[in-house]
Tab-separated table of C-alpha atoms and ligand atoms in Angstrom:
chain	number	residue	atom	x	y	z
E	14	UNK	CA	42.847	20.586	-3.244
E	15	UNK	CA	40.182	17.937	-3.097
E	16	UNK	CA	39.166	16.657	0.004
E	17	UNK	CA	39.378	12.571	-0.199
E	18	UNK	CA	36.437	10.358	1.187
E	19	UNK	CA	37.488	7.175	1.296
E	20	UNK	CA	34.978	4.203	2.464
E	21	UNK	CA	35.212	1.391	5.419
E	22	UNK	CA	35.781	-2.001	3.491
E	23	UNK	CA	32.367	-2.953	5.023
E	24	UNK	CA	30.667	-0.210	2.802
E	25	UNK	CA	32.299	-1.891	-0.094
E	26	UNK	CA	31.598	-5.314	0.752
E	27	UNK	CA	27.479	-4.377	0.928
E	28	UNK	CA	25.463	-5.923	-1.968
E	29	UNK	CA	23.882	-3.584	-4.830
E	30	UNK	CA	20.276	-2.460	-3.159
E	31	UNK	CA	18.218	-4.489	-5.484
E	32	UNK	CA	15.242	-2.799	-4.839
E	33	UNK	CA	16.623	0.913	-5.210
E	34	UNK	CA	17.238	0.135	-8.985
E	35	UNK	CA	14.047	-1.006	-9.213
E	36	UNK	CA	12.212	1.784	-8.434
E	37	UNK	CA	14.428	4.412	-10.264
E	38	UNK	CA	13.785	2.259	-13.402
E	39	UNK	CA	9.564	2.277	-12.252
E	40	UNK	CA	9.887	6.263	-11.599
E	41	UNK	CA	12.022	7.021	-14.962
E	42	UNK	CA	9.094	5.233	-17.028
E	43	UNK	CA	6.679	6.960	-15.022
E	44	UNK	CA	7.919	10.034	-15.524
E	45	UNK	CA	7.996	9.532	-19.515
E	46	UNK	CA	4.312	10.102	-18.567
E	47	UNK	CA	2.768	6.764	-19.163
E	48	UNK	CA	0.007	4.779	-16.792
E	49	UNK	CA	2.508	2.554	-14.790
E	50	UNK	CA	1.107	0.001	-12.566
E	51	UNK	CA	3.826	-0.926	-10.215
E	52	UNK	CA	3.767	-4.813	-9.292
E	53	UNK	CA	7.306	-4.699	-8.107
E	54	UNK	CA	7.833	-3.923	-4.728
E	55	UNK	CA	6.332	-5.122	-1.721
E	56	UNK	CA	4.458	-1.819	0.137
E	57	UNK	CA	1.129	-2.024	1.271
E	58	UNK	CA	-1.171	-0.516	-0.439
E	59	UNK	CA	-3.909	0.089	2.665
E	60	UNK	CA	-3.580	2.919	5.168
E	61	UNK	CA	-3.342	1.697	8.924
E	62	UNK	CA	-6.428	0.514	10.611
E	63	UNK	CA	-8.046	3.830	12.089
E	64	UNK	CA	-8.126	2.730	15.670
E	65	UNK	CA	-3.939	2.309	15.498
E	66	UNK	CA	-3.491	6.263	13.938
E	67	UNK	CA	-6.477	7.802	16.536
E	68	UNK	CA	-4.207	6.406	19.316
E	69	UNK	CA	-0.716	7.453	17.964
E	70	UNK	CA	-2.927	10.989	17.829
E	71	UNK	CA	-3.754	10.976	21.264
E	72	UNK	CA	-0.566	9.518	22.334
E	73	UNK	CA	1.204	12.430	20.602
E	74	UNK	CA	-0.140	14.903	23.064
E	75	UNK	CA	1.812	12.118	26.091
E	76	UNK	CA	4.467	14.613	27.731
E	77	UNK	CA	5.746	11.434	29.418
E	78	UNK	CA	6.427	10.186	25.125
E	79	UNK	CA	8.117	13.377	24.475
E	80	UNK	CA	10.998	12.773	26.513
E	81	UNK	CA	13.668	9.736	25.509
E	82	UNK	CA	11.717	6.126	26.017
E	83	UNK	CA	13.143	3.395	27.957
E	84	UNK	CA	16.498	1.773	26.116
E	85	UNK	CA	15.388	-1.364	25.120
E	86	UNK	CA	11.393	-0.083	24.398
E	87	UNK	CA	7.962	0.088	27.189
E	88	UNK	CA	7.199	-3.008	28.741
E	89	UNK	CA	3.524	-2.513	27.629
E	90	UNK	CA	4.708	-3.255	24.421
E	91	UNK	CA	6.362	-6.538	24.690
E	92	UNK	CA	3.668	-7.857	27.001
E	93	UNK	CA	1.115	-7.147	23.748
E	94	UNK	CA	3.290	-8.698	21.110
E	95	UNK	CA	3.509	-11.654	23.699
E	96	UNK	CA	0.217	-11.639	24.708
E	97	UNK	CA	-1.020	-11.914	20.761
E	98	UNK	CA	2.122	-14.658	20.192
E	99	UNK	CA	0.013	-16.856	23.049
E	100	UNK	CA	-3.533	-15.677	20.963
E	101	UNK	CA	-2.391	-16.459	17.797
E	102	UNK	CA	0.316	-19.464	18.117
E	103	UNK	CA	-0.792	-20.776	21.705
E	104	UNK	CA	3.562	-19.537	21.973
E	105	UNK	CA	4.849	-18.287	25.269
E	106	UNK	CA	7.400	-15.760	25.392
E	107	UNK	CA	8.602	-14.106	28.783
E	108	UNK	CA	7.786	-10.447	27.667
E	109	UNK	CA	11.326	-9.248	29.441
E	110	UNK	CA	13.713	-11.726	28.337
E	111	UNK	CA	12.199	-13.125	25.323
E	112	UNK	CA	11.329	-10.073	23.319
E	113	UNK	CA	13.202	-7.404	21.394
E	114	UNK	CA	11.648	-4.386	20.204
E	115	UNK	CA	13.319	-3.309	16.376
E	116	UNK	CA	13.006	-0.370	14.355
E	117	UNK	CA	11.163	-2.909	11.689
E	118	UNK	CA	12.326	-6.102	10.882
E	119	UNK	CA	14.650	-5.084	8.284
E	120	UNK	CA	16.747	-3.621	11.091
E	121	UNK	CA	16.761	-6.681	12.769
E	122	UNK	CA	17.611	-9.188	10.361
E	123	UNK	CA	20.845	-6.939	9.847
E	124	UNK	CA	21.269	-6.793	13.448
E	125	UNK	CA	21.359	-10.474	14.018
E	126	UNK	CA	24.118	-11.084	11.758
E	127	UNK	CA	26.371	-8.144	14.152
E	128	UNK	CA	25.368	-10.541	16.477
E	129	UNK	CA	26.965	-13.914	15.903
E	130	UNK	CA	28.878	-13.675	12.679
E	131	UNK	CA	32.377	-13.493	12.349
E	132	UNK	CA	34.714	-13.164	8.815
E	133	UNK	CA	35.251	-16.652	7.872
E	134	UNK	CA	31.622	-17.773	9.559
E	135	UNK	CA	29.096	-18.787	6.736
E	136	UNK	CA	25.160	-17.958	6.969
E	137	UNK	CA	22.801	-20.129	5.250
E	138	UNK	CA	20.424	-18.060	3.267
E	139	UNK	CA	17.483	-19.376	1.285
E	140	UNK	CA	18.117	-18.827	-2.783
E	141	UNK	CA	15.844	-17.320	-3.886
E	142	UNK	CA	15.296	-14.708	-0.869
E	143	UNK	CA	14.634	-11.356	0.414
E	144	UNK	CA	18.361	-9.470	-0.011
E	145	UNK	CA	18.160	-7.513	3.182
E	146	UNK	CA	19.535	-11.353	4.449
E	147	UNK	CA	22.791	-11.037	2.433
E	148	UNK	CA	23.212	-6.969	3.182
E	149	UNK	CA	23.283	-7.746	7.291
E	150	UNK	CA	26.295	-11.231	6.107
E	151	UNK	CA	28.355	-8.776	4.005
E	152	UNK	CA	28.566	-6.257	7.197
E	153	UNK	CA	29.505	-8.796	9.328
E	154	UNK	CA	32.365	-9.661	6.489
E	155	UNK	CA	30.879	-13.852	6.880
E	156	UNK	CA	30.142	-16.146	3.641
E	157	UNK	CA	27.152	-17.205	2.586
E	158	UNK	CA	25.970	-20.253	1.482
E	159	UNK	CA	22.902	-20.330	-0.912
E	160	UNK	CA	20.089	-22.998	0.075
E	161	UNK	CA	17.924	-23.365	-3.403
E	162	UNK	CA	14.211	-22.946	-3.260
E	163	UNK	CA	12.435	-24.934	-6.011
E	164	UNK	CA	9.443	-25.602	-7.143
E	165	UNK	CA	9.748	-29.242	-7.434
E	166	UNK	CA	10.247	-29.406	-3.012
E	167	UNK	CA	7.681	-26.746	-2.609
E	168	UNK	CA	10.311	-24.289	-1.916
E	169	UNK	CA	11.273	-25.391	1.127
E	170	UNK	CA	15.144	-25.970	1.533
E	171	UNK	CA	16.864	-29.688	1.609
E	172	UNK	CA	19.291	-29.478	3.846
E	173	UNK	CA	20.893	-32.871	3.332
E	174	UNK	CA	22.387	-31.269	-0.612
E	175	UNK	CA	25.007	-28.525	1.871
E	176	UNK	CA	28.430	-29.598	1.879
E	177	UNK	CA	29.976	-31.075	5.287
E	178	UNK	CA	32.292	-27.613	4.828
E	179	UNK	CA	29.420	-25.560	4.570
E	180	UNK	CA	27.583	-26.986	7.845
E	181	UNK	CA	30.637	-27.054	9.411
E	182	UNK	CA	31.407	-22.915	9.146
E	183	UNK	CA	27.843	-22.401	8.871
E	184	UNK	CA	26.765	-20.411	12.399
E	185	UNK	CA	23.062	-19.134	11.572
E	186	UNK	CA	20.256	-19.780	9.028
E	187	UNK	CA	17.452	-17.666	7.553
E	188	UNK	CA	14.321	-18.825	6.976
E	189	UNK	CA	11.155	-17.042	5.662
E	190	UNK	CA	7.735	-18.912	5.327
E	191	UNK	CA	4.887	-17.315	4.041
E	192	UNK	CA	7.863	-16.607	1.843
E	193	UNK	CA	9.245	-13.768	-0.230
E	194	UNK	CA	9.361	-14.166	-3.129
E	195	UNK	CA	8.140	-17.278	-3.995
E	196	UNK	CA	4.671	-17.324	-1.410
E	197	UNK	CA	5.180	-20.841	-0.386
E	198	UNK	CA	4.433	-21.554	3.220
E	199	UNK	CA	6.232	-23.969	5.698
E	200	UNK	CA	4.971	-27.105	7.303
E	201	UNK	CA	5.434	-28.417	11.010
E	202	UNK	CA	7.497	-31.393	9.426
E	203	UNK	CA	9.308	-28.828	8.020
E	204	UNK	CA	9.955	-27.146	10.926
E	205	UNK	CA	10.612	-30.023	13.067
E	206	UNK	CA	13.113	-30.819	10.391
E	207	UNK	CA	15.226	-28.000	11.236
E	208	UNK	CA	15.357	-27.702	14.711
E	209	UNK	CA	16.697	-31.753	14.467
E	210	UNK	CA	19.229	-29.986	11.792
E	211	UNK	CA	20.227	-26.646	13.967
E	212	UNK	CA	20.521	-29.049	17.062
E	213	UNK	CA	23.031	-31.465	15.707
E	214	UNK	CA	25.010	-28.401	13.658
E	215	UNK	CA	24.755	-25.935	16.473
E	216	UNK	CA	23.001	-23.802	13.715
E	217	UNK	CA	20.847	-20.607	14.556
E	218	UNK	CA	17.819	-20.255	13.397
E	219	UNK	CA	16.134	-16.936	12.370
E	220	UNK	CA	12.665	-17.256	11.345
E	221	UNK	CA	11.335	-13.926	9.879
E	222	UNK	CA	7.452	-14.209	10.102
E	223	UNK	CA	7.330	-10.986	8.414
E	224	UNK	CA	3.955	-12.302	6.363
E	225	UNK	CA	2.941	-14.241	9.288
E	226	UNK	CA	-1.001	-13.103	9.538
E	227	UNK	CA	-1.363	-13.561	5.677
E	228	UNK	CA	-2.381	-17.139	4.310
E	229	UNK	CA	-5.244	-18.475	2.423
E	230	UNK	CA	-7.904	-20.497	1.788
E	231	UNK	CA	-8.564	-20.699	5.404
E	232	UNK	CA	-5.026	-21.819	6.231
E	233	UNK	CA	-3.121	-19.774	9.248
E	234	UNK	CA	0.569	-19.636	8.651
E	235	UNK	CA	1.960	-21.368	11.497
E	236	UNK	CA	5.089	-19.720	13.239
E	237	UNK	CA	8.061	-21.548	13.528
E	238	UNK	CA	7.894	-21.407	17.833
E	239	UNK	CA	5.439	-23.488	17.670
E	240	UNK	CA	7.607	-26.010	16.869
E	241	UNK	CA	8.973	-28.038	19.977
E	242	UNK	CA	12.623	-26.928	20.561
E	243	UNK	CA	12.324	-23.921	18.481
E	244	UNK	CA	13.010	-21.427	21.478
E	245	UNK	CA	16.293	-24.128	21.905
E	246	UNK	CA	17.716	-22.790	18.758
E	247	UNK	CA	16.089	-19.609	17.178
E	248	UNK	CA	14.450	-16.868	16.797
E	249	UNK	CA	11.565	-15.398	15.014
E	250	UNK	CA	11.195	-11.781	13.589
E	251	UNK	CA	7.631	-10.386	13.200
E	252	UNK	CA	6.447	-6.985	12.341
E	253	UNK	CA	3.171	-5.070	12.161
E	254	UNK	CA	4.320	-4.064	8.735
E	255	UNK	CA	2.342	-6.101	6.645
E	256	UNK	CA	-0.289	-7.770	9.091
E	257	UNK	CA	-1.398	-3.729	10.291
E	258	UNK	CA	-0.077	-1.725	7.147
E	259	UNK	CA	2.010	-0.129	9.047
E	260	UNK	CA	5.578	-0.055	6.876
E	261	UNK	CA	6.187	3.391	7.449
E	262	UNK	CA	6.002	3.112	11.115
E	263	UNK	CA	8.792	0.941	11.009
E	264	UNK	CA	7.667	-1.156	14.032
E	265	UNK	CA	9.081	-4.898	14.522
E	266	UNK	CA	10.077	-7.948	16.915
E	267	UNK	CA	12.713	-10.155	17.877
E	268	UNK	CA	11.076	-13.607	19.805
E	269	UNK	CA	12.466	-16.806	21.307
E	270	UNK	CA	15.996	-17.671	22.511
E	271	UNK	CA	16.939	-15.040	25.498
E	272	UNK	CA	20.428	-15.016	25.355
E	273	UNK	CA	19.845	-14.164	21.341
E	274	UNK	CA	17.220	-11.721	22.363
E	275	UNK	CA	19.903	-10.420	24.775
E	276	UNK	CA	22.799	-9.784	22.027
E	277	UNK	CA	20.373	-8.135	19.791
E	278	UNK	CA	19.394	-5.670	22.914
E	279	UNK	CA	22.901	-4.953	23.537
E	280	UNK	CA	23.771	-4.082	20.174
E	281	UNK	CA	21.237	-1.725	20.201
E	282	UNK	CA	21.572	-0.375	23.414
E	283	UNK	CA	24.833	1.051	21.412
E	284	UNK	CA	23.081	2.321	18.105
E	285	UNK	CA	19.180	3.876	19.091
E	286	UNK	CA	17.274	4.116	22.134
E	287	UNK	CA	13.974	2.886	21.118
E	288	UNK	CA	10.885	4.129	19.061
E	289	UNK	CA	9.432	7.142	19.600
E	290	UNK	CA	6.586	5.899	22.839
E	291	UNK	CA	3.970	7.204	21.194
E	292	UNK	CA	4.724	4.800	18.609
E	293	UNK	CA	5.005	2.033	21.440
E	294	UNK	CA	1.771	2.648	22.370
E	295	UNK	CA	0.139	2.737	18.942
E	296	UNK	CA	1.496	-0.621	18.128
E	297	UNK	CA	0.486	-1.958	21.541
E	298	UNK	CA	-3.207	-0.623	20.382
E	299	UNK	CA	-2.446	-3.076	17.225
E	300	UNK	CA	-1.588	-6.070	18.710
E	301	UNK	CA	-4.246	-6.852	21.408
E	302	UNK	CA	-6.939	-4.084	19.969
E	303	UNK	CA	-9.663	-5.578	17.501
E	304	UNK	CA	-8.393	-8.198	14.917
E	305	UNK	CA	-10.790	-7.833	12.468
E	306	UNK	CA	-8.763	-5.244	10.183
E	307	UNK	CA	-6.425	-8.694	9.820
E	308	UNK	CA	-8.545	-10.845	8.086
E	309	UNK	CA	-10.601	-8.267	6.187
E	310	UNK	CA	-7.056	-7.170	4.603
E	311	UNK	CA	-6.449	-10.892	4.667
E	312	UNK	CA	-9.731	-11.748	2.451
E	313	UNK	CA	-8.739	-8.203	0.595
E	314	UNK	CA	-5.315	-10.049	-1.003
E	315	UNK	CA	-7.185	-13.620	-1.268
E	316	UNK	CA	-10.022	-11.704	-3.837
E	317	UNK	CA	-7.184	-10.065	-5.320
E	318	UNK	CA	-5.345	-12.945	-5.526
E	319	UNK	CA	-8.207	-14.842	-7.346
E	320	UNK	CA	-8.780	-11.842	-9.542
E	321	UNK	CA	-5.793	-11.871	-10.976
E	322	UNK	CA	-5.057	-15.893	-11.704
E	323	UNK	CA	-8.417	-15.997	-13.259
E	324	UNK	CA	-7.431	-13.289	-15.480
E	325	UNK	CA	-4.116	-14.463	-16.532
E	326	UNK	CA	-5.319	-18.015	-16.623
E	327	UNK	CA	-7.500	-16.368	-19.227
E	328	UNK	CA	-4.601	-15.188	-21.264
E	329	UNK	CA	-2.744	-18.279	-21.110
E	330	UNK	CA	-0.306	-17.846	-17.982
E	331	UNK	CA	-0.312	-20.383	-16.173
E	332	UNK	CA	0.665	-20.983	-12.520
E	333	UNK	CA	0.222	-22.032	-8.894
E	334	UNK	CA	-2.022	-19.873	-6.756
E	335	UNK	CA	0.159	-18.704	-3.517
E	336	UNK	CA	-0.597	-20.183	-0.197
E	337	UNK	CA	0.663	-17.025	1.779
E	338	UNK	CA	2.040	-13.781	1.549
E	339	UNK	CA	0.755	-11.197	-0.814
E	340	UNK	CA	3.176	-11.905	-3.736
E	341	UNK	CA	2.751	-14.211	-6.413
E	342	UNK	CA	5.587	-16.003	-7.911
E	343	UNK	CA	5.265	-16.861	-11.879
E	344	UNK	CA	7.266	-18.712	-14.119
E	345	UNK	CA	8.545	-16.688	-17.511
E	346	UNK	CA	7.913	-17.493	-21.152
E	347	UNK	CA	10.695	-19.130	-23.130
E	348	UNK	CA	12.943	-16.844	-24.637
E	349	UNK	CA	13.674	-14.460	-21.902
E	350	UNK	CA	15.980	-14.076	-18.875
E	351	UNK	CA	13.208	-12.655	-15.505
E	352	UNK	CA	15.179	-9.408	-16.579
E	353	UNK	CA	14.849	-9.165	-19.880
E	354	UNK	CA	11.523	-10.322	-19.452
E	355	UNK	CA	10.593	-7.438	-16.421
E	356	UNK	CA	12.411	-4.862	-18.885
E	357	UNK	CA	9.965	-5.734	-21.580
E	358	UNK	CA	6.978	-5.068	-19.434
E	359	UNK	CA	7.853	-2.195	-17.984
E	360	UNK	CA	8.657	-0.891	-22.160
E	361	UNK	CA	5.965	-2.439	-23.402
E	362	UNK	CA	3.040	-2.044	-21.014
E	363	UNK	CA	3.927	-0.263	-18.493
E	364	UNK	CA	3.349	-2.942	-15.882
E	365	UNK	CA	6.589	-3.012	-13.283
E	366	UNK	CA	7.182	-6.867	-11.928
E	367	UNK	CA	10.480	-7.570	-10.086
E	368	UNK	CA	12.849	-10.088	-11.786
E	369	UNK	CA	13.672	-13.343	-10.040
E	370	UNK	CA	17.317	-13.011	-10.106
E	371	UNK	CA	17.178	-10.431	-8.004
E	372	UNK	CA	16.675	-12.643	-5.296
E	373	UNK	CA	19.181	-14.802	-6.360
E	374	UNK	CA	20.226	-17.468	-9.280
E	375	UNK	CA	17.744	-19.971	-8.476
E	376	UNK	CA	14.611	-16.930	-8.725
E	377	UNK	CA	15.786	-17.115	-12.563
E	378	UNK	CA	13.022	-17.830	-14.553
E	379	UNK	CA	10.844	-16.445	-12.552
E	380	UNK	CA	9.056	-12.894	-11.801
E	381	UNK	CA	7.250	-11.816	-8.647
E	382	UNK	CA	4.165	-9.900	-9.026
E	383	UNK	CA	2.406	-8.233	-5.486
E	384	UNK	CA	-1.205	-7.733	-4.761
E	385	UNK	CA	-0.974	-4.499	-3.569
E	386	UNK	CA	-2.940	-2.716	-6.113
E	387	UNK	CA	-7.253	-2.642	-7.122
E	388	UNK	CA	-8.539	-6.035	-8.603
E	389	UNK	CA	-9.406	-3.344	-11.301
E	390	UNK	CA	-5.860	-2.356	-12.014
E	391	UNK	CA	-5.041	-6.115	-11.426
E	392	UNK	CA	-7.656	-7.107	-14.699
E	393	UNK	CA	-5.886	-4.120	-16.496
E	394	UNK	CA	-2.502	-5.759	-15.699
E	395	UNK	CA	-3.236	-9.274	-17.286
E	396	UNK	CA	-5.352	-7.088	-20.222
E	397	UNK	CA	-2.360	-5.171	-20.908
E	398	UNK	CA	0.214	-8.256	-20.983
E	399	UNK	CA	-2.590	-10.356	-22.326
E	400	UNK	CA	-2.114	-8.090	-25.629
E	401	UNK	CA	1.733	-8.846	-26.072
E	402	UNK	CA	0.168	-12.134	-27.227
E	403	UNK	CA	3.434	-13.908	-24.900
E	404	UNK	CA	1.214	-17.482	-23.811
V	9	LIG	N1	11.300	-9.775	5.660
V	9	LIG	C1	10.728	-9.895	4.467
V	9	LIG	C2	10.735	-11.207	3.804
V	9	LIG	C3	10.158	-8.776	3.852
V	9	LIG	O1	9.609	-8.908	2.646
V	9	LIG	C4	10.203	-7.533	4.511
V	9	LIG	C5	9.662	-6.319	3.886
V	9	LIG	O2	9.409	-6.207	2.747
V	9	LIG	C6	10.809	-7.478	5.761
V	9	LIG	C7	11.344	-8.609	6.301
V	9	LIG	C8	10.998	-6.191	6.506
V	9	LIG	O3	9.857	-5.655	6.996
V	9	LIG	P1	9.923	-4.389	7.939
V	9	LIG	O4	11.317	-3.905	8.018
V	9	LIG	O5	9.007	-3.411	7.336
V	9	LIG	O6	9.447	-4.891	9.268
């Protein structure tokens, strides 16, 4: 007799992980033995800045860390993610109320949709996006409703083109600038823009800042509580993923709004009961130790940036540098869907890119490509599709 497993509706409902296929179909090629440069995903390539692992060392030996932290995370840690919010964005944030401590900011983002979605609620999502926004809609059983990104409004969302239904059932909004995938970066009339919109709608706002310390050409990235009102309506999510290479520590932040703050807190006063507080401390030792590992990684991803447009300018692809993030967005040649067009790099030169519509209809025609490899490897990339003789 077979035992029979059978699944909650909300397992069913969850979107195909996008970025699970992706990396089988990297790691089968790889394994076929060929020299695969992976250009797909979106994991830093750096370790974490030395000063950040000495003090998760020292922390380690902590007897007060071995025991279960406080629920809702150390107080020394929200203080230093406020304390570099007031640095960085001249943003106050009230370390106790405005501040959530999240196991990354992938947790988060899922987290916020427990939050304040209900079945028959919509979520505005940005088209193309990062997926993790649809996974945390689908669990919370709401609609979405797709906002295009496109090239000809910088990718920046119009929100006049939703339908009155859509604004009317639509309860909370994701936004992402330095974006993923497409690398554009927001404006303060932007901005401005949508708290006016989330005002008049009663719309939340999440903001996830997740690239926030990477833009170029001298350009900050500006967070979206600077904007006047912003704290009214929203929230921002940061992490020290990207800005400390620190993905595998799986350290992140909810900012702004307290009584959102407070909903995300209770849900996860249910589910963990904070990082580990040697972690805590670590982090802390990120945020308001020495900056400088920031920009150098920052000018690390601008050389690489330049290395590789030069190069495939060279072989005929053309495109727009990015303005933040460490992803480049780039349009295909005629002839191909972004899939077809991924699968035939990945067969034909071992270089894995991840297809636009994986990120949704409007990322079709495109591929993203990250920076997270040598300026060497990044020459060998364009080499290697320059010879398909594509452009
Ligand atoms: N948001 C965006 C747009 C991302 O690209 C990522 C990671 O790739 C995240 C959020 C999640 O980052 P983490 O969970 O590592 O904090």
């Amino acid at each position: 007799m077979s035992f029979n497993i059978t699944p909650a509706k909300r397992i069913q409902m969850l979107p195909e992980q996008f970025f699970a296929k992706l990396v089988a179909k990297a790691n089968a090629r790889a394994s076929t033995g060929g020299d695969v440069i992976n250009l797909g995903q979106g994991n830093p390539d750096q370790p974490t800045p030395s000063n950040i692992v000495e003090r998760l060392k020292q922390a380690a030996d902590n007897p007060l860390y071995h025991k279960y932290p406080p629920f809702r995370g150390f107080p020394f840690l929200k203080q230093a993610v406020a304390q570099r919010y007031k640095a960085d964005y001249g943003v106050d944030l009230d370390p106790d109320k405005e501040v959530a401590i999240l196991f990354g900011g992938k947790t988060g983002l899922v987290e916020l949709s427990q939050c304040l979605l209900n079945p028959g609620d919509v979520c505005l999502v940005p088209d193309p996006g990062y997926p993790d926004y649809w996974s945390g809609v689908a669990l919370a059983g709401a609609d979405m409703a797709f906002m295009p990104l496109t090239a000809e409004n910088d990718f920046l969302p119009i929100y006049d083109s939703l339908t009155p239904d859509q604004i009317n059932r639509a309860k909370l909004m994701f936004l992402n600038y330095p974006n993923n995938p497409t690398a554009a970066t927001a404006t303060p009339e932007f901005y401005k823009k949508t708290v006016a919109f989330a005002e008049r709608n009663g719309i939340v706002v999440a903001s996830d800042f997740a690239y926030g310390a990477i833009g170029f050409d001298g350009k900050r990235p500006i967070s979206f509580l600077e904007t006047p009102g912003a704290k009214e309506v929203g929230v921002e999510f940061y992490t020290l993923s990207k800005s400390y290479n620190m993905a595998g520590w799986r350290v992140g932040f909810a900012l702004g709004n307290s009584q959102i703050i407070e909903l995300i807190n209770q849900i996860q006063d249910h589910i963990y009961c904070s990082l580990f507080g040697g972690i805590q401390e670590a982090a802390t030792e990120a945020l308001i130790g020495p900056q400088h590992s920031v920009q150098q990684l920052v000018a690390t991803y601008e050389r690489r940036r330049d290395v590789l447009y030069k190069a495939l300018d060279e072989i005929g692809w053309k495109a727009d540098k990015p303005s933040g993030s460490f992803f480049c967005w780039l349009p295909i040649p005629v002839g191909y869907t972004s899939m077809s067009f991924a699968d035939y790099l990945l067969e034909q030169a071992d270089v894995v890119v991840a297809p636009g519509s994986g990120f949704g209809a409007n990322g079709e025609g495109y591929v993203r490509l990250g920076l997270l490899t040598s300026e060497e490897r990044l020459k060998e990339v364009a080499a290697r599709i320059g010879r398909l003789g594509l452009f």
